Structures are given as C-alpha cells and as structure tokens.
Amino acid sequence: MNRKVILSNISVYSLSHALVDAACAAVIFAIVASSRDTSQNLFQLVVIYNVLAFSTQPVFGLWVDTFKVPAYSAAAGMLWVAVSTLFLSVPLLAVSTAGIGNALFHVGGGAVSLNLVSGKAALPGIYVAPGALGLMVGTLIGKGGHFIALPFILLLVGVAVLVLRIPKPEILAPRKLPGDLKWFETVILLLLLSVAIRSMVGLSLVLPWKSDPALLIALTSAVVLGKALGGVLGDRFGWGAVAVTGLVISAPLLTFFAHIPMLAIAGIFLFNLSMPITLICLSEMLPGKNGFAFGLSALALILGAAPTFTQLHVLTSRQESILIAILVSIVALYGALQLYAHHFDRRSPTRTHQMQSGEI
Amino acid sequence: MEIVSLLNASLLSILPKLIVLLDVAPPPEEDVTTTATSPLIPLGIILVVVVAVSIFAIVALKRKNTPKN
C-alpha cells in the first residue's frame, strides 16, 4: 500500500481517536460535575456508557467487515459523539449517544489501522495509543466545569469530513487461515482472556499519587508510549519477546511498588506494551474480519472490567489478586502467542519481502 | 377526653389488623439493591446477546476456514 495513504490514514485516525475519547469523557464528567443526582445514579450512567461503548463493538465490527465501510463507521461515530454533546440536560440520552458513537468510531478506525499493513502491530498500536491522552484531557475538562459543546462539535464534524476525504486504504482480500484449526478457538480464547485480565488489573490498581497533575500526565504518557511502542518493538524484536517480557517485568512493579510513582509508571509502560501485539494476533486469527477482531478485544475489556464495577473490586484491588491476575494474563498471552506461532503463522517470508519492497 | 383517648387507643390497636385485611399496608422500604441494578438489566441482556453473536461468528469463521474434503 502507498506510504502516503498509510501516513495520512494513521495520522488522521490517531488524532481523531484522541478527540473522540476526549469528547466522550468530557460529556460524562460534565454531567457528573453539574448533576445533583445521587452518586448511585451517576455511577449507573458511567456503567451504561462503558457497556454501550465497548460491548457493542463486535456487532458493529461484523457490520463494518461485511459491508467494508470502516471510514463511514468512524465518521458516523464522530457525528454521534458530536450530537451527544448537545444532550447534557438529558444524561441518559447523552451517555447512550456518546457510547454508541464511540463504539462506531473505534471499530471503524481499528479496522482501518489493522488493514493498513497486514500482520504488523505498529500501526494499530499508534492508532490506539492517543485514546488515553484524550481520556485524560476530556476528564479534566469535564470535571473542571470547562465543558463547552461548540468547539467539540466543530472539531468532530471537521475530522469526520477529513476521514471521508482522505484516500481510503484498499481493503485487503480475505485470505484463508492457514494452520491447524484444532487450536483456533483456544488461541482466540487465550488472547481474549489475557485482554480481560489486563483490563481488570488496570482498573483495580490503586495509585493514590495520580491526583498530582504532573504524575497524572506522566502516567498517561506511559500508557500512550507503551501502546504506541509495543507494536513497533514487537514487530522488530518479536511479539512474544516484547509482550511477555513487558508483562513479566511489570508484575512486581505494579504489585509491590504501586505506591512509588516512578516504578509504577515504568510498570504501566511495560504493562501496555502487550496491547497492540494481542490485537494484531487476534486480527491475524480472524482474516478479513479486522473490525470484528477489534470489537472482540473491546468486549473482553468490558467483561474484564465488570468485576471492578461491583463489590468485587475490594477483592480485585488486593495486592495478591493483582499479582495472580498478571501471572494468569502472562500465561494466557504466552500460550496464545506460542500456539499462534507454531500452528498459524505461515507468513514470515512474505513479511520480509513486503518490507524490502518499501512498505512500512 | 377519656372516651376520646380510649377510642384512639382501640383504633390504634386494630389499625394494623385492618391494614392487613385491606392490603393497604405501606410498601416495604425500597430495596436499594434492586433499585440500583434494575436499569442495568438491559445492559446485561446486551452483553449476553453480543457474547452469543460473537461466539456464533467465531464458529462460523472456523467453518469457513476449514478445508472441505
């Protein structure tokens, strides 16, 4: 695929990812900040948003893959999010619209990023990474009571138009999955288990120092860099080496040194390296279904997050639970990547050839 | 005065029985758990449906990729 097409798409989708997540977070926290409703009802609104934003993605992903409309899905998602900013006085409508819009955007952008260079983790990582930055900015805007709908609407509509105008990447023809299909479900299940557990750990970590703005920015940067570099390093040094090593080193840092900001931030960086690698492996297992693969990982995220929305969070946030959870995640990811490498990865020579002929 | 207080006392004593008979007892205190989770039931249904659709799609993909003998 043309390098210019790749660069324009990844730039626009990454920036718009930050914008969409910022708008959604700003909408939710503006409602929370301005509401006199009970904390129970506000908590429900946050749960409704999260479930709609994450759990609907596999269905939207199947739709995007079937009709080959990732750009339209992303643009429609941005417009839905723009509309949600107008409904702050009707919180349920606002969070539902934002949730659906967020899901449509993520699946569309995810499918494009996975399709730009087949079999490479770098670009999906670069696409996903800015989301954390957007969430932080949006949360600060919403909580601070600085939310104004108009700038968000103008930016979202502008970027939606841009997404529709940039040259669209050609959608790669679906290929047959090579290998021993006996392990097909096992690999997918292990990958999703690894995502779900990492999601639970991420939401269970107690990091009291993040109320310090400077440390919050450092923490967010670690998430962004971890996701962005995880794919690049994984493509360079091997998916298993980077993802599993990162998780192994992060386990003690996040378990025993979460109270020391610098060590915890390093742990968060290493913890996030595995994200684009898991995603690309899942997409390789589901050829021609990039939107569905992206959606499945989002579904695993919300299923993993579910216990933290309940009283179980007391259990999941305990030190030993976090250590056990990370260890299980390591075993699941290592098993999945090993099974994939031994039974399904038949494309290494082709990848080398593609790189020599000028592709990223 | 005594008659009034006597009447009140007897009324108070039979009131609970009357309430039971007429089934007009005030509703029990709101069950916080039920109230808190009930709006989330549709979300649970969405989750279950999406999980089912996803499993179905994965199985269908495996069938599609399985070489026919």
Coordinates of C-alpha atoms in Angstrom, one line a residue:
Chain A
M1 CA 0.0 0.0 0.0
N2 CA 1.1 3.5 -0.8
R3 CA 3.2 5.1 2.0
K4 CA 1.3 8.4 1.7
V5 CA -2.0 6.6 2.2
I6 CA -0.7 4.9 5.2
L7 CA 0.7 8.0 6.8
S8 CA -2.4 10.2 6.1
N9 CA -4.8 7.5 7.5
I10 CA -2.8 6.7 10.6
S11 CA -2.3 10.4 11.4
V12 CA -6.0 11.3 11.0
Y13 CA -7.4 8.3 12.8
S14 CA -4.9 8.6 15.7
L15 CA -5.7 12.3 16.2
S16 CA -9.4 11.7 15.9
H17 CA -9.2 8.8 18.4
A18 CA -7.9 11.3 21.0
L19 CA -10.6 13.7 20.1
V20 CA -13.4 11.2 20.3
D21 CA -12.3 9.9 23.6
A22 CA -11.8 13.4 24.9
A23 CA -15.3 14.4 23.9
C24 CA -16.9 11.3 25.4
A25 CA -15.0 11.8 28.7
A26 CA -15.8 15.5 28.8
V27 CA -19.6 14.7 28.2
I28 CA -19.7 12.2 31.0
F29 CA -17.7 14.2 33.6
A30 CA -19.5 17.4 32.7
I31 CA -22.8 15.6 33.5
V32 CA -21.3 14.2 36.8
A33 CA -19.9 17.6 37.7
S34 CA -23.1 19.5 37.1
S35 CA -25.5 16.9 38.4
R36 CA -27.3 17.0 41.7
D37 CA -28.2 13.4 41.2
T38 CA -27.2 10.7 43.6
S39 CA -23.8 9.1 43.2
Q40 CA -25.6 5.8 42.6
N41 CA -27.4 7.2 39.5
L42 CA -24.2 8.8 38.2
F43 CA -22.3 5.6 38.6
Q44 CA -25.0 3.9 36.6
L45 CA -24.6 6.4 33.8
V46 CA -20.9 5.7 33.7
V47 CA -21.6 2.0 33.5
I48 CA -24.2 2.4 30.8
Y49 CA -21.7 4.5 28.7
N50 CA -18.9 1.9 29.2
V51 CA -21.1 -1.1 28.3
L52 CA -22.5 0.6 25.2
A53 CA -19.1 1.9 24.1
F54 CA -17.3 -1.4 24.5
S55 CA -19.7 -4.3 24.3
T56 CA -21.4 -3.3 21.1
Q57 CA -18.2 -3.2 19.1
P58 CA -18.2 -6.8 17.9
V59 CA -21.6 -6.4 16.3
F60 CA -20.6 -3.1 14.7
G61 CA -17.3 -4.8 13.7
L62 CA -19.1 -7.6 11.9
W63 CA -21.2 -4.9 10.1
V64 CA -18.1 -2.9 9.1
D65 CA -16.4 -6.1 7.8
T66 CA -19.4 -7.3 5.9
F67 CA -20.1 -4.0 4.1
K68 CA -16.5 -2.8 4.0
V69 CA -17.4 0.6 5.5
P70 CA -14.8 1.4 8.2
A71 CA -14.4 5.0 7.2
Y72 CA -18.1 5.6 7.2
S73 CA -18.4 3.9 10.6
A74 CA -15.7 6.1 12.0
A75 CA -17.2 9.3 10.6
A76 CA -20.7 8.3 11.8
G77 CA -19.3 7.6 15.2
M78 CA -17.8 11.1 15.4
L79 CA -21.1 12.6 14.4
W80 CA -22.9 10.7 17.1
V81 CA -20.4 11.8 19.7
A82 CA -20.9 15.4 18.4
V83 CA -24.6 15.0 18.8
S84 CA -24.2 13.7 22.3
T85 CA -22.6 17.0 23.4
L86 CA -26.0 18.7 22.9
F87 CA -27.9 16.4 25.3
L88 CA -26.2 17.2 28.6
S89 CA -29.5 18.1 30.1
V90 CA -30.8 14.6 29.4
P91 CA -27.9 12.5 30.8
L92 CA -29.2 9.0 29.8
L93 CA -29.6 10.2 26.2
A94 CA -26.2 11.9 26.2
V95 CA -24.2 8.9 27.6
S96 CA -26.1 6.4 25.3
T97 CA -25.4 8.5 22.2
A98 CA -21.8 9.0 23.2
G99 CA -21.4 5.3 23.9
I100 CA -22.8 4.2 20.5
G101 CA -20.8 6.9 18.7
N102 CA -17.6 5.9 20.5
A103 CA -18.2 2.2 19.5
L104 CA -18.8 3.1 15.9
F105 CA -15.7 5.2 15.7
H106 CA -13.4 2.8 17.4
V107 CA -14.4 -0.2 15.2
G108 CA -14.0 1.9 12.0
G109 CA -10.7 3.3 13.0
G110 CA -9.5 0.0 14.4
A111 CA -10.4 -1.9 11.2
V112 CA -8.5 0.7 9.1
S113 CA -5.4 0.6 11.3
L114 CA -5.3 -3.2 11.2
N115 CA -5.8 -3.1 7.4
L116 CA -3.0 -0.6 6.5
V117 CA -0.1 -3.0 6.8
S118 CA -1.2 -6.6 7.2
G119 CA 0.3 -8.6 10.0
K120 CA 2.1 -5.6 11.7
A121 CA 1.4 -4.5 15.2
A122 CA 2.9 -1.0 14.9
L123 CA 0.0 0.9 13.3
P124 CA -2.8 -0.5 15.4
G125 CA -0.7 0.5 18.5
I126 CA -0.2 4.0 17.1
Y127 CA -3.9 4.3 16.5
V128 CA -5.0 3.1 19.9
A129 CA -2.4 5.0 22.0
P130 CA -3.7 8.5 21.8
G131 CA -7.0 7.4 23.4
A132 CA -5.6 7.6 26.9
L133 CA -4.4 11.1 26.3
G134 CA -7.9 12.1 25.0
L135 CA -9.5 10.5 28.1
M136 CA -7.3 12.4 30.4
V137 CA -7.9 15.8 28.7
G138 CA -11.6 15.2 28.4
T139 CA -11.9 14.1 32.1
L140 CA -10.1 17.3 33.2
I141 CA -12.3 19.5 31.0
G142 CA -15.5 17.8 32.2
K143 CA -14.6 17.7 35.9
G144 CA -13.3 21.2 35.9
G145 CA -16.6 22.5 34.6
H146 CA -15.0 23.9 31.5
F147 CA -17.0 21.9 29.0
I148 CA -18.4 23.8 26.0
A149 CA -20.1 21.8 23.3
L150 CA -19.4 24.0 20.3
P151 CA -15.6 23.5 19.9
F152 CA -16.1 19.8 20.3
I153 CA -18.8 19.7 17.6
L154 CA -16.8 21.8 15.2
L155 CA -13.7 19.6 15.7
L156 CA -15.6 16.3 15.5
V157 CA -17.5 17.4 12.3
G158 CA -14.3 18.7 10.8
V159 CA -12.4 15.5 11.4
A160 CA -15.3 13.4 10.3
V161 CA -15.2 15.2 6.9
L162 CA -11.4 14.7 6.8
V163 CA -11.8 10.9 7.4
L164 CA -14.2 10.7 4.5
R165 CA -11.9 12.8 2.2
I166 CA -8.5 11.2 2.8
P167 CA -7.6 8.4 0.3
K168 CA -9.1 5.2 1.7
P169 CA -6.8 2.2 2.0
E170 CA -7.7 -0.7 -0.2
I171 CA -9.3 -3.4 1.9
L172 CA -7.1 -6.5 1.7
A173 CA -8.8 -9.5 0.2
P174 CA -9.7 -12.1 2.9
R175 CA -7.4 -15.0 2.9
K176 CA -7.8 -18.5 4.3
L177 CA -6.4 -19.0 7.7
P178 CA -3.5 -21.4 7.3
G179 CA -2.7 -23.9 10.0
D180 CA -4.2 -26.4 12.4
L181 CA -7.7 -25.2 13.1
K182 CA -7.9 -27.5 16.1
W183 CA -6.3 -24.7 18.1
F184 CA -8.4 -21.9 16.5
E185 CA -10.8 -21.3 19.5
T186 CA -8.0 -21.9 22.1
V187 CA -5.8 -19.1 20.7
I188 CA -8.7 -16.7 20.5
L189 CA -9.9 -17.5 23.9
L190 CA -6.4 -17.2 25.5
L191 CA -5.9 -13.8 23.8
L192 CA -9.3 -12.5 25.0
L193 CA -8.6 -13.9 28.5
S194 CA -5.3 -12.0 28.5
V195 CA -7.1 -8.8 27.5
A196 CA -9.9 -9.2 30.0
I197 CA -7.5 -9.8 32.9
R198 CA -5.3 -6.9 31.9
S199 CA -8.4 -4.7 31.9
M200 CA -9.4 -5.9 35.4
V201 CA -5.9 -5.2 36.6
G202 CA -5.7 -1.8 35.0
L203 CA -9.0 -0.7 36.8
S204 CA -8.0 -2.4 40.1
L205 CA -4.7 -0.7 40.6
V206 CA -4.7 1.7 43.5
L207 CA -2.5 4.7 42.6
P208 CA -3.3 7.4 45.1
W209 CA -0.5 9.7 43.8
K210 CA -2.2 10.2 40.5
S211 CA -4.1 13.1 42.0
D212 CA -0.9 15.1 41.4
P213 CA -1.3 16.6 37.9
A214 CA 2.4 16.2 36.9
L215 CA 2.3 12.5 37.9
L216 CA -1.1 12.0 36.1
I217 CA 0.5 13.4 32.9
A218 CA 3.5 11.1 33.4
L219 CA 1.2 8.1 34.0
T220 CA -0.9 8.9 30.9
S221 CA 2.3 9.3 28.8
A222 CA 3.4 5.9 30.0
V223 CA 0.1 4.4 28.7
V224 CA 0.3 6.2 25.4
L225 CA 4.0 5.3 24.8
G226 CA 3.5 1.7 26.0
K227 CA 0.8 1.1 23.4
A228 CA 2.5 3.1 20.7
L229 CA 5.9 1.5 21.1
G230 CA 4.6 -2.0 21.9
G231 CA 3.7 -2.6 18.3
V232 CA 6.9 -1.1 16.9
L233 CA 9.1 -3.1 19.3
G234 CA 7.0 -6.2 18.8
D235 CA 7.5 -6.1 15.0
R236 CA 11.2 -5.5 15.5
F237 CA 12.1 -8.0 18.2
G238 CA 9.2 -10.5 18.1
W239 CA 5.7 -10.3 19.5
G240 CA 6.3 -12.9 22.3
A241 CA 9.6 -11.4 23.5
V242 CA 8.2 -7.9 23.8
A243 CA 4.7 -8.6 25.1
V244 CA 5.6 -11.4 27.6
T245 CA 8.8 -9.7 28.9
G246 CA 7.0 -6.5 29.4
L247 CA 4.2 -8.2 31.4
V248 CA 6.7 -10.2 33.5
I249 CA 8.7 -7.1 34.5
S250 CA 5.6 -5.1 35.1
A251 CA 4.2 -7.7 37.6
P252 CA 6.4 -6.9 40.6
L253 CA 6.4 -3.2 39.7
L254 CA 2.6 -2.9 39.8
T255 CA 2.1 -5.3 42.6
F256 CA 4.7 -4.3 45.2
F257 CA 5.8 -0.8 44.1
A258 CA 2.5 0.8 43.1
H259 CA 2.9 3.4 45.8
I260 CA 6.2 4.6 44.3
P261 CA 5.2 6.8 41.3
M262 CA 8.3 6.3 39.1
L263 CA 8.3 2.5 39.5
A264 CA 4.6 2.2 39.0
I265 CA 4.8 4.4 35.9
A266 CA 7.5 2.2 34.5
G267 CA 5.3 -0.8 35.3
I268 CA 2.4 0.8 33.4
F269 CA 4.5 1.4 30.4
L270 CA 5.7 -2.2 30.3
F271 CA 2.2 -3.5 31.0
N272 CA 0.8 -1.7 28.0
L273 CA 3.4 -3.0 25.5
S274 CA 1.4 -6.2 25.0
M275 CA -1.8 -4.4 23.9
P276 CA -1.1 -3.9 20.1
I277 CA 0.5 -7.3 20.0
T278 CA -2.6 -9.0 21.4
L279 CA -4.7 -7.1 18.9
I280 CA -2.7 -7.9 15.8
C281 CA -2.5 -11.6 16.8
L282 CA -6.3 -11.7 17.2
S283 CA -6.8 -10.0 13.9
E284 CA -4.4 -12.5 12.2
M285 CA -6.6 -15.3 13.6
L286 CA -9.7 -13.7 12.0
P287 CA -8.6 -12.9 8.5
G288 CA -10.8 -10.4 6.7
K289 CA -12.5 -9.6 10.0
N290 CA -10.5 -6.7 11.3
G291 CA -13.4 -4.8 12.6
F292 CA -14.7 -7.9 14.4
A293 CA -11.3 -8.6 15.9
F294 CA -11.0 -5.1 17.2
G295 CA -14.6 -5.3 18.6
L296 CA -13.8 -8.6 20.3
S297 CA -10.9 -7.2 22.2
A298 CA -13.2 -4.3 23.3
L299 CA -15.8 -6.8 24.5
A300 CA -13.1 -8.6 26.5
L301 CA -12.1 -5.3 28.0
I302 CA -15.6 -4.6 29.4
L303 CA -16.0 -8.2 30.6
G304 CA -12.8 -7.9 32.4
A305 CA -13.8 -4.5 33.8
A306 CA -17.1 -5.8 35.0
P307 CA -16.0 -7.1 38.5
T308 CA -14.4 -3.7 39.2
F309 CA -17.9 -2.1 38.9
T310 CA -19.2 -4.3 41.7
Q311 CA -18.3 -5.1 45.3
L312 CA -15.7 -7.5 43.9
H313 CA -13.4 -4.5 43.4
V314 CA -12.4 -4.9 47.0
L315 CA -11.0 -8.3 46.2
T316 CA -9.5 -7.4 42.8
S317 CA -7.6 -4.5 44.2
R318 CA -5.7 -6.6 46.7
Q319 CA -2.0 -7.0 46.1
E320 CA -2.1 -10.8 45.8
S321 CA -5.1 -10.6 43.4
I322 CA -3.2 -8.2 41.2
L323 CA -0.1 -10.4 41.1
I324 CA -2.1 -13.6 40.4
A325 CA -4.1 -11.8 37.7
I326 CA -1.0 -10.5 35.9
L327 CA 0.6 -14.0 36.1
V328 CA -2.5 -15.6 34.6
S329 CA -2.5 -13.0 31.9
I330 CA 1.2 -13.7 31.1
V331 CA 0.5 -17.5 30.9
A332 CA -2.6 -16.9 28.6
L333 CA -0.8 -14.5 26.3
Y334 CA 2.4 -16.7 26.2
G335 CA 0.3 -19.7 25.4
A336 CA -1.7 -17.9 22.7
L337 CA 1.4 -16.5 21.0
Q338 CA 3.2 -19.9 21.1
L339 CA 0.2 -21.7 19.7
Y340 CA -0.2 -19.0 17.0
A341 CA 3.5 -19.1 16.1
H342 CA 3.5 -23.0 15.8
H343 CA 0.2 -23.6 14.2
F344 CA -0.9 -20.5 12.2
D345 CA 1.9 -18.1 11.4
R346 CA 2.9 -19.0 7.9
R347 CA 3.7 -15.6 6.6
S348 CA 7.1 -14.6 7.8
P349 CA 8.9 -14.9 4.4
T350 CA 6.1 -12.7 2.8
R351 CA 6.5 -10.1 5.5
T352 CA 10.3 -9.8 4.9
H353 CA 9.6 -9.4 1.2
Q354 CA 7.0 -6.7 1.8
M355 CA 9.4 -4.7 3.9
Q356 CA 12.1 -4.9 1.3
S357 CA 9.7 -3.6 -1.4
G358 CA 9.1 -0.3 0.5
E359 CA 6.2 -0.9 2.9
I360 CA 6.3 0.1 6.5
Chain B
M1 CA -61.5 13.3 76.9
E2 CA -61.0 9.8 78.4
I3 CA -63.5 8.5 75.8
V4 CA -61.5 10.0 73.0
S5 CA -58.2 8.6 74.2
L6 CA -59.8 5.2 74.7
L7 CA -61.2 5.4 71.2
N8 CA -57.8 6.4 69.9
A9 CA -56.2 3.5 71.7
S10 CA -58.6 0.9 70.4
L11 CA -58.3 2.3 66.9
L12 CA -54.5 2.1 67.1
S13 CA -54.8 -1.5 68.3
I14 CA -57.0 -2.6 65.5
L15 CA -55.3 -0.5 62.7
P16 CA -52.5 -2.9 61.9
K17 CA -55.1 -5.8 61.6
L18 CA -57.3 -3.6 59.3
I19 CA -54.3 -2.7 57.2
V20 CA -53.5 -6.4 56.7
L21 CA -57.1 -7.2 55.9
L22 CA -57.5 -4.4 53.4
D23 CA -54.0 -5.0 52.0
V24 CA -53.2 -1.3 52.1
A25 CA -50.0 -1.6 54.0
P26 CA -47.4 0.9 53.0
P27 CA -44.8 -0.5 50.6
P28 CA -41.8 -2.0 52.3
E29 CA -38.7 0.1 52.4
E30 CA -37.2 0.4 49.0
D31 CA -34.8 -2.4 48.3
V32 CA -31.7 -0.5 47.4
T33 CA -30.0 -3.4 45.6
T34 CA -32.9 -4.0 43.3
T35 CA -33.3 -0.3 42.5
A36 CA -29.6 0.1 41.9
T37 CA -29.4 -2.8 39.5
S38 CA -32.7 -2.7 37.6
P39 CA -31.7 -0.1 35.0
L40 CA -28.6 -2.2 34.3
I41 CA -30.6 -5.3 33.3
P42 CA -30.9 -4.2 29.7
L43 CA -27.2 -3.8 29.6
G44 CA -26.8 -7.3 30.9
I45 CA -29.0 -8.5 28.1
I46 CA -27.0 -6.6 25.5
L47 CA -23.8 -8.2 26.9
V48 CA -25.3 -11.7 26.7
V49 CA -26.6 -11.1 23.2
V50 CA -23.2 -9.7 22.0
V51 CA -21.3 -12.6 23.5
A52 CA -23.7 -15.1 21.8
V53 CA -23.3 -13.3 18.4
S54 CA -19.6 -13.3 18.8
I55 CA -19.4 -17.0 19.6
F56 CA -21.6 -17.7 16.7
A57 CA -19.4 -15.6 14.4
I58 CA -16.2 -17.3 15.6
V59 CA -17.7 -20.7 15.0
A60 CA -18.9 -19.6 11.5
L61 CA -15.4 -18.3 10.7
K62 CA -13.8 -21.6 11.7
R63 CA -16.2 -23.5 9.5
K64 CA -15.5 -21.1 6.6
N65 CA -11.7 -21.7 7.0
T66 CA -12.0 -25.5 7.4
P67 CA -10.9 -27.2 4.2
K68 CA -13.6 -29.3 2.6
N69 CA -12.7 -32.9 2.0

